[in-house]
Short mmCIF file of C-alpha atoms and ligand atoms in Angstrom, two decimals:
data_model
loop_
_atom_site.label_atom_id
_atom_site.label_comp_id
_atom_site.label_asym_id
_atom_site.label_seq_id
_atom_site.Cartn_x
_atom_site.Cartn_y
_atom_site.Cartn_z
CA UNK A 1 10.35 29.34 8.31
CA UNK A 2 11.27 28.03 12.35
CA UNK A 3 11.85 30.23 14.53
CA UNK A 4 14.65 28.94 16.21
CA UNK A 5 16.53 28.53 12.81
CA UNK A 6 16.03 24.60 13.23
CA UNK A 7 14.85 22.20 10.79
CA UNK A 8 11.14 22.45 10.00
CA UNK A 9 10.06 19.96 7.68
CA UNK A 10 11.91 16.42 8.43
CA UNK A 11 11.85 13.78 6.28
CA UNK A 12 12.81 9.87 8.13
CA UNK A 13 14.23 6.88 5.54
CA UNK A 14 13.16 4.11 7.63
CA UNK A 15 14.26 0.34 7.33
CA UNK A 16 17.21 -0.70 5.16
CA UNK A 17 18.03 1.19 1.82
CA UNK A 18 20.98 0.23 -0.15
CA UNK A 19 22.87 2.48 -1.08
CA UNK A 20 22.33 4.71 1.29
CA UNK A 21 19.09 6.89 -1.07
CA UNK A 22 19.60 9.35 2.84
CA UNK A 23 22.25 10.79 1.94
CA UNK A 24 21.86 10.95 -1.99
CA UNK A 25 19.08 13.47 -1.14
CA UNK A 26 20.93 14.62 2.09
CA UNK A 27 23.12 15.32 -0.94
CA UNK A 28 20.46 16.82 -3.48
CA UNK A 29 19.28 19.21 -0.53
CA UNK A 30 22.51 20.20 1.44
CA UNK A 31 21.78 23.96 0.31
CA UNK A 32 18.08 23.72 2.26
CA UNK A 33 19.09 23.85 5.91
CA UNK A 34 15.43 23.73 6.95
CA UNK A 35 14.73 20.33 5.35
CA UNK A 36 16.34 17.93 7.34
CA UNK A 37 16.51 14.41 6.41
CA UNK A 38 17.98 11.40 8.55
CA UNK A 39 18.10 7.99 8.53
CA UNK A 40 16.98 5.71 11.83
CA UNK A 41 17.54 2.46 13.28
CA UNK A 42 13.88 -0.19 12.81
CA UNK A 43 14.31 -0.25 16.43
CA UNK A 44 14.26 4.24 17.01
CA UNK A 45 11.40 4.27 15.00
CA UNK A 46 8.24 3.66 16.94
CA UNK A 47 9.49 6.65 19.39
CA UNK A 48 10.73 8.94 17.08
CA UNK A 49 8.57 8.59 14.10
CA UNK A 50 6.23 11.19 15.46
CA UNK A 51 8.50 13.86 14.17
CA UNK A 52 8.36 13.52 10.71
CA UNK A 53 6.60 14.81 8.01
CA UNK A 54 7.36 12.40 5.11
CA UNK A 55 8.36 8.38 5.56
CA UNK A 56 10.13 6.78 3.09
CA UNK A 57 10.01 3.41 2.96
CA UNK A 58 12.02 0.36 0.86
CA UNK A 59 9.18 -3.06 0.60
CA UNK A 60 9.50 -2.30 4.95
CA UNK A 61 6.32 -3.36 6.91
CA UNK A 62 4.69 0.24 7.82
CA UNK A 63 2.41 -1.57 10.36
CA UNK A 64 -1.10 0.40 12.01
CA UNK A 65 0.37 0.70 14.91
CA UNK A 66 3.71 2.75 13.45
CA UNK A 67 1.24 4.50 11.39
CA UNK A 68 -0.72 6.39 14.73
CA UNK A 69 2.64 7.22 15.89
CA UNK A 70 2.75 9.11 12.82
CA UNK A 71 1.16 12.23 14.40
CA UNK A 72 3.22 14.88 12.29
CA UNK A 73 2.97 12.82 8.90
CA UNK A 74 1.83 13.77 5.76
CA UNK A 75 2.86 11.96 2.96
CA UNK A 76 4.47 7.71 3.58
CA UNK A 77 6.32 7.07 0.22
CA UNK A 78 8.08 4.32 -1.02
CA UNK A 79 11.12 4.53 -2.43
CA UNK A 80 10.53 2.91 -5.46
CA UNK A 81 6.68 0.74 -6.61
CA UNK A 82 5.98 -1.97 -4.31
CA UNK A 83 3.57 -0.50 -1.57
CA UNK A 84 2.36 -3.90 -0.55
CA UNK A 85 4.07 -3.23 3.22
CA UNK A 86 2.54 -0.28 3.49
CA UNK A 87 -0.83 0.43 5.52
CA UNK A 88 -2.73 2.46 3.08
CA UNK A 89 -5.90 1.99 4.78
CA UNK A 90 -4.71 3.05 8.82
CA UNK A 91 -2.70 5.80 6.73
CA UNK A 92 -6.07 7.14 5.72
CA UNK A 93 -7.38 6.79 8.13
CA UNK A 94 -5.02 8.99 10.35
CA UNK A 95 -4.73 11.88 6.79
CA UNK A 96 -1.21 10.59 5.81
CA UNK A 97 -1.11 10.77 1.60
CA UNK A 98 0.46 7.50 0.41
CA UNK A 99 2.27 7.62 -2.51
CA UNK A 100 5.03 5.52 -4.86
CA UNK A 101 7.19 6.88 -7.49
CA UNK A 102 6.75 5.37 -10.76
CA UNK A 103 9.38 3.52 -12.05
CA UNK A 104 9.24 4.73 -15.72
CA UNK A 105 10.63 8.45 -15.39
CA UNK A 106 13.18 6.91 -12.40
CA UNK A 107 15.20 4.52 -14.14
CA UNK A 108 13.39 2.29 -11.72
CA UNK A 109 11.40 0.01 -14.68
CA UNK A 110 14.65 -0.21 -16.83
CA UNK A 111 17.21 -1.08 -14.22
CA UNK A 112 14.63 -3.69 -13.15
CA UNK A 113 14.27 -4.63 -17.74
CA UNK A 114 18.05 -5.47 -17.51
CA UNK A 115 17.92 -7.62 -14.07
CA UNK A 116 14.85 -9.41 -15.61
CA UNK A 117 17.42 -9.80 -18.78
CA UNK A 118 20.31 -10.31 -17.35
CA UNK A 119 18.45 -12.76 -15.70
CA UNK A 120 17.47 -14.54 -18.26
CA UNK A 121 20.32 -15.03 -19.82
CA UNK A 122 21.28 -16.87 -16.66
CA UNK A 123 19.12 -19.61 -16.68
CA UNK A 124 19.38 -19.65 -19.82
CA UNK A 125 22.96 -20.33 -20.05
CA UNK A 126 22.92 -21.79 -16.90
CA UNK A 127 25.83 -19.27 -15.00
CA UNK A 128 25.42 -21.51 -11.61
CA UNK A 129 26.22 -25.23 -13.88
CA UNK A 130 29.69 -23.22 -15.98
CA UNK A 131 30.39 -20.81 -13.10
CA UNK A 132 31.29 -25.18 -11.24
CA UNK A 133 32.15 -25.85 -14.18
CA UNK A 134 34.93 -23.31 -14.34
CA UNK A 135 36.18 -24.27 -10.33
CA UNK A 136 36.53 -27.66 -11.32
CA UNK A 137 37.79 -27.34 -13.57
CA UNK A 138 35.95 -29.08 -16.80
CA UNK A 139 36.13 -27.44 -20.35
CA UNK A 140 32.69 -27.22 -22.74
CA UNK A 141 30.30 -27.96 -20.04
CA UNK A 142 27.12 -27.18 -20.02
CA UNK A 143 25.25 -26.44 -22.96
CA UNK A 144 23.00 -23.27 -23.17
CA UNK A 145 20.45 -21.85 -24.52
CA UNK A 146 19.66 -18.93 -26.60
CA UNK A 147 17.47 -16.35 -25.85
CA UNK A 148 17.26 -15.87 -29.85
CA UNK A 149 13.50 -18.14 -31.22
CA UNK A 150 12.15 -18.29 -27.83
CA UNK A 151 9.30 -17.38 -26.81
CA UNK A 152 9.00 -14.57 -24.05
CA UNK A 153 5.22 -14.14 -21.74
CA UNK A 154 5.84 -10.65 -19.81
CA UNK A 155 3.14 -11.54 -17.28
CA UNK A 156 1.74 -7.66 -16.30
CA UNK A 157 2.99 -5.86 -18.30
CA UNK A 158 3.29 -2.23 -17.05
CA UNK A 159 6.26 0.50 -16.70
CA UNK A 160 8.67 -2.09 -16.38
CA UNK A 161 7.27 -5.08 -18.45
CA UNK A 162 6.71 -2.65 -21.36
CA UNK A 163 11.08 -1.02 -20.89
CA UNK A 164 11.78 -5.37 -20.62
CA UNK A 165 9.85 -6.24 -24.27
CA UNK A 166 11.55 -2.82 -25.87
CA UNK A 167 14.59 -4.38 -25.08
CA UNK A 168 13.59 -8.02 -26.32
CA UNK A 169 12.93 -6.67 -29.07
CA UNK A 170 17.16 -7.14 -30.51
CA UNK A 171 17.24 -10.70 -29.74
CA UNK A 172 14.23 -11.95 -31.82
CA UNK A 173 12.00 -12.94 -29.67
CA UNK A 174 8.52 -13.68 -29.95
CA UNK A 175 7.06 -10.88 -26.86
CA UNK A 176 3.30 -11.47 -25.71
CA UNK A 177 2.52 -9.53 -22.38
CA UNK A 178 -1.12 -10.00 -20.51
CA UNK A 179 -2.67 -6.69 -18.65
CA UNK A 180 -6.22 -5.69 -17.57
CA UNK A 181 -6.92 -3.06 -19.62
CA UNK A 182 -4.86 -2.08 -22.97
CA UNK A 183 -6.71 1.20 -23.66
CA UNK A 184 -5.80 2.39 -20.65
CA UNK A 185 -2.16 3.32 -21.12
CA UNK A 186 -0.56 6.62 -21.76
CA UNK A 187 0.09 7.75 -24.39
CA UNK A 188 2.58 10.81 -23.12
CA UNK A 189 4.76 7.97 -21.62
CA UNK A 190 5.88 6.61 -24.76
CA UNK A 191 9.02 7.23 -26.49
CA UNK A 192 8.24 5.86 -29.96
CA UNK A 193 4.79 3.72 -31.43
CA UNK A 194 2.46 2.31 -28.41
CA UNK A 195 2.73 -0.05 -25.11
CA UNK A 196 1.28 -2.29 -28.01
CA UNK A 197 4.23 -2.37 -31.03
CA UNK A 198 6.58 -3.44 -28.69
CA UNK A 199 4.62 -6.54 -27.80
CA UNK A 200 3.31 -10.00 -30.61
CA UNK A 201 0.20 -11.27 -29.01
CA UNK A 202 -1.31 -9.59 -25.73
CA UNK A 203 -3.97 -10.59 -23.38
CA UNK A 204 -5.69 -9.50 -20.39
CA UNK A 205 -4.81 -11.15 -16.87
CA UNK A 206 -8.04 -13.72 -17.99
CA UNK A 207 -5.74 -14.89 -21.05
CA UNK A 208 -2.04 -15.57 -18.91
CA UNK A 209 -2.33 -19.91 -18.15
CA UNK A 210 -3.30 -19.11 -22.81
CA UNK A 211 -0.39 -17.52 -23.03
CA UNK A 212 2.13 -20.04 -20.68
CA UNK A 213 0.74 -22.24 -22.38
CA UNK A 214 2.36 -20.68 -25.76
CA UNK A 215 5.65 -19.74 -23.74
CA UNK A 216 9.13 -20.44 -22.80
CA UNK A 217 9.93 -18.27 -20.18
CA UNK A 218 7.71 -15.63 -18.09
CA UNK A 219 8.82 -12.70 -16.79
CA UNK A 220 6.37 -11.79 -13.35
CA UNK A 221 7.03 -8.30 -13.28
CA UNK A 222 2.66 -8.27 -11.77
CA UNK A 223 2.53 -5.32 -8.42
CA UNK A 224 2.12 -7.87 -5.65
CA UNK A 225 -1.73 -7.23 -4.19
CA UNK A 226 -4.10 -9.60 -2.33
CA UNK A 227 -5.56 -10.72 -6.11
CA UNK A 228 -2.59 -11.10 -7.57
CA UNK A 229 -0.91 -13.15 -4.75
CA UNK A 230 0.15 -16.33 -5.82
CA UNK A 231 -0.79 -15.84 -9.45
CA UNK A 232 1.21 -18.07 -10.27
CA UNK A 233 0.28 -21.56 -8.87
CA UNK A 234 -0.10 -25.29 -9.24
CA UNK A 235 -1.98 -24.28 -12.82
CA UNK A 236 -0.07 -21.25 -13.79
CA UNK A 237 2.89 -23.96 -13.76
CA UNK A 238 1.58 -27.21 -14.95
CA UNK A 239 -0.35 -25.02 -17.96
CA UNK A 240 3.04 -23.73 -18.59
CA UNK A 241 5.92 -26.00 -21.66
CA UNK A 242 8.30 -28.39 -19.65
CA UNK A 243 11.15 -26.74 -19.35
CA UNK A 244 10.01 -23.58 -19.98
CA UNK A 245 11.57 -21.04 -17.84
CA UNK A 246 10.32 -18.88 -14.71
CA UNK A 247 11.78 -15.80 -14.29
CA UNK A 248 9.98 -13.19 -10.73
CA UNK A 249 11.22 -9.36 -10.62
CA UNK A 250 8.21 -8.54 -9.43
CA UNK A 251 7.77 -9.63 -5.30
CA UNK A 252 8.06 -13.31 -3.52
CA UNK A 253 4.61 -13.74 -2.88
CA UNK A 254 3.91 -13.57 -6.50
CA UNK A 255 4.83 -16.70 -7.00
CA UNK A 256 3.41 -20.23 -4.86
CA UNK A 257 6.54 -21.57 -3.15
CA UNK A 258 4.84 -24.99 -3.00
CA UNK A 259 3.93 -25.69 -6.67
CA UNK A 260 7.35 -23.90 -7.66
CA UNK A 261 9.47 -26.50 -5.63
CA UNK A 262 8.17 -28.94 -7.01
CA UNK A 263 8.18 -27.98 -9.91
CA UNK A 264 11.56 -27.29 -9.77
CA UNK A 265 11.54 -31.19 -8.15
CA UNK A 266 9.48 -32.81 -11.24
CA UNK A 267 12.07 -31.30 -13.76
CA UNK A 268 8.49 -29.35 -15.17
CA UNK A 269 10.73 -26.12 -14.48
CA UNK A 270 13.23 -25.80 -16.75
CA UNK A 271 14.91 -23.56 -14.07
CA UNK A 272 14.32 -19.67 -11.83
CA UNK A 273 15.30 -16.96 -11.50
CA UNK A 274 14.03 -14.57 -9.09
CA UNK A 275 15.34 -11.10 -7.63
CA UNK A 276 12.96 -11.32 -4.86
CA UNK A 277 12.05 -14.14 -2.74
CA UNK A 278 9.17 -14.78 -0.35
CA UNK A 279 10.56 -13.80 2.92
CA UNK A 280 14.36 -11.34 2.41
CA UNK A 281 16.68 -11.79 2.84
CA UNK A 282 15.80 -15.40 1.37
CA UNK A 283 17.20 -18.12 3.53
CA UNK A 284 20.53 -19.67 2.81
CA UNK A 285 19.16 -22.43 4.03
CA UNK A 286 16.01 -22.70 1.84
CA UNK A 287 15.39 -26.07 -0.05
CA UNK A 288 15.29 -24.93 -3.02
CA UNK A 289 18.59 -23.97 -3.11
CA UNK A 290 19.94 -27.21 -3.87
CA UNK A 291 18.64 -26.65 -7.20
CA UNK A 292 21.28 -25.64 -9.84
CA UNK A 293 19.05 -24.07 -12.42
CA UNK A 294 17.36 -21.94 -9.14
CA UNK A 295 19.14 -18.20 -10.09
CA UNK A 296 19.08 -15.28 -7.33
CA UNK A 297 19.18 -11.99 -6.58
CA UNK A 298 18.87 -10.35 -3.94
CA UNK A 299 16.38 -8.03 -4.58
CA UNK A 300 18.52 -5.45 -6.35
CA UNK A 301 16.82 -4.61 -9.73
CA UNK A 302 15.74 -1.77 -9.90
CA UNK A 303 19.22 -1.41 -7.09
CA UNK A 304 21.69 0.41 -9.10
CA UNK A 305 23.37 4.25 -9.30
CA UNK A 306 21.56 6.18 -11.05
CA UNK A 307 18.06 5.18 -10.48
CA UNK A 308 18.85 5.50 -6.61
CA UNK A 309 20.32 8.77 -7.47
CA UNK A 310 17.21 9.47 -9.61
CA UNK A 311 14.62 8.69 -6.60
CA UNK A 312 16.52 10.59 -4.54
CA UNK A 313 16.20 13.93 -7.05
CA UNK A 314 12.62 12.32 -6.71
CA UNK A 315 12.44 12.37 -2.85
CA UNK A 316 14.46 15.99 -2.23
CA UNK A 317 11.80 17.89 -4.66
CA UNK A 318 8.55 16.02 -2.77
CA UNK A 319 10.85 17.35 0.71
CA UNK A 320 11.67 20.83 -0.82
CA UNK A 321 7.41 20.61 -2.22
CA UNK A 322 5.85 20.04 1.08
CA UNK A 323 8.57 22.73 2.72
CA UNK A 324 7.22 25.66 0.53
CA UNK A 325 3.22 24.70 0.54
CA UNK A 326 3.73 23.53 -2.81
CA UNK A 327 1.76 20.68 -5.02
CA UNK A 328 3.49 17.96 -4.72
CA UNK A 329 4.66 16.17 -7.92
CA UNK A 330 6.27 13.09 -9.26
CA UNK A 331 4.70 10.68 -7.04
CA UNK A 332 1.90 8.44 -7.82
CA UNK A 333 -0.78 8.23 -5.30
CA UNK A 334 -2.81 4.91 -3.59
CA UNK A 335 -5.47 6.62 -1.27
N1 NDP B 401 12.86 -6.18 -8.05
C1 NDP B 401 13.03 -4.78 -8.11
O1 NDP B 401 14.02 -4.41 -6.96
C2 NDP B 401 11.95 -3.71 -7.89
C3 NDP B 401 10.59 -4.56 -8.54
N2 NDP B 401 9.73 -4.24 -8.50
C4 NDP B 401 8.07 -4.60 -8.65
O2 NDP B 401 7.38 -4.92 -10.14
C5 NDP B 401 6.28 -4.00 -9.70
C6 NDP B 401 6.00 -3.45 -11.48
O3 NDP B 401 6.25 -2.55 -10.95
P1 NDP B 401 5.87 -1.80 -12.18
O4 NDP B 401 5.99 -2.50 -14.14
O5 NDP B 401 6.46 -0.50 -12.26
O6 NDP B 401 4.78 -1.26 -11.85
P2 NDP B 401 3.28 -1.03 -12.82
O7 NDP B 401 2.43 -0.53 -11.68
O8 NDP B 401 3.69 0.01 -14.51
O9 NDP B 401 2.66 -2.39 -13.23
C7 NDP B 401 2.36 -3.46 -12.56
C8 NDP B 401 1.70 -4.75 -13.54
O10 NDP B 401 0.24 -5.06 -12.54
C9 NDP B 401 -0.43 -5.69 -13.61
N3 NDP B 401 -1.62 -5.16 -12.14
C10 NDP B 401 -1.25 -4.89 -10.64
N4 NDP B 401 -2.50 -4.93 -10.06
C11 NDP B 401 -3.24 -5.91 -11.02
C12 NDP B 401 -4.35 -6.71 -10.76
N5 NDP B 401 -5.39 -7.38 -9.33
N6 NDP B 401 -4.50 -7.64 -11.15
C13 NDP B 401 -3.62 -8.36 -13.02
N7 NDP B 401 -2.95 -7.77 -13.02
C14 NDP B 401 -2.61 -6.28 -11.78
C15 NDP B 401 -0.66 -4.18 -13.75
O11 NDP B 401 -2.20 -4.16 -14.49
P3 NDP B 401 -2.31 -3.20 -15.60
O12 NDP B 401 -1.27 -2.89 -16.97
O13 NDP B 401 -3.59 -3.27 -16.00
O14 NDP B 401 -2.69 -2.16 -14.58
C16 NDP B 401 0.42 -3.78 -14.68
O15 NDP B 401 0.68 -4.83 -15.85
C17 NDP B 401 5.91 -3.33 -8.60
O16 NDP B 401 4.60 -3.23 -8.41
C18 NDP B 401 7.20 -4.00 -7.08
O17 NDP B 401 6.37 -4.94 -6.43
C19 NDP B 401 9.50 -2.43 -8.54
C20 NDP B 401 10.90 -1.99 -8.97
C21 NDP B 401 12.40 -2.80 -8.50
O1 3PY B 402 10.39 -0.51 -6.06
C1 3PY B 402 10.65 -1.26 -5.95
O2 3PY B 402 9.46 -1.87 -5.34
C2 3PY B 402 12.07 -1.97 -5.54
O3 3PY B 402 11.82 -3.28 -4.79
C3 3PY B 402 12.30 -1.05 -4.87
O4 3PY B 402 14.05 -1.47 -5.34
#
């Protein structure tokens, strides 16, 4: 405990968090006045980051310059999964651990899986065109399609991919999925059976073009890193079936913008649904918006009341553990 009675473990929430996750963590820690939880606007972070022990980011860039100023920092954690914005090498060089909150335990993966299904159905039923028809007082337009009977390729069968496959089963679809190493599955995370039980055909990353050819819908659930950036490129899209649908629930940079645009322009792509964009927030003047078969959501797939409260609890527990010198649990380290 601090002799002056002030907080001696400080948690900083950086960048925009929606909903206000720092408040959820504050509520969770209300009995622990020695743990301080702050939310700072981006402009004041460089001057104040040196006062904090834990930094919680959400899809923001935490550069080596900022990390160099974080002299008291012990842990940088993503409020979720994707750590591509954090300079992990710089953090390691400064002796700071970097971690993510695995999506399987917080409901983040379940939230994303539900959103992927929502987007798939929206594309199949032509959500944008339906809205226009209603506004123009038209009846019986447009004609959509069912998920039933389709082949869905889950590109990147991690936690989100697994939750998606489980939820897709009752729709009567054929499910193809790729991951690098199927033997690496953690059996303790499985509620029923194995990962393989949810999938009709499994493959490795080398099979992605082959699987694209066989699918009506591709859902991208990959981690974004130097190896996966631009995976959905011109060759991938041309491997997809004519009129195939593409859904991106993971990160904008996994898709090559030009390839997606041209796929839509030529009609080869029947529709594209994206919760994530190349730059966020999505530019409302982006020419890709001219296509009525582009369905966008503003990076909210994992943003639900339940997953956010659950992640706030993980942050709170980690702060308590750090405060009392215990090992940190509930997170996965990246360094
Ligand atoms: N839109 C949103 O609100 C949210 C988006 N996300 C994004 O979704 C991504 C996936 O989340 P989640 O399922 O929880 O993560 P997981 O780590 O459980 O799964 C990631 C998948 O990416 C694959 N992968 C990682 N690196 C490579 C590589 N170099 N080459 C080929 N495949 C690779 C993994 O392969 P393998 O299975 O072989 O390990 C795995 O299938 C996150 O990284 C994040 O960016 C996450 C939560 C919310
Ligand atoms: O968990 C993630 O990576 C997110 O994108 C959170 O919404």
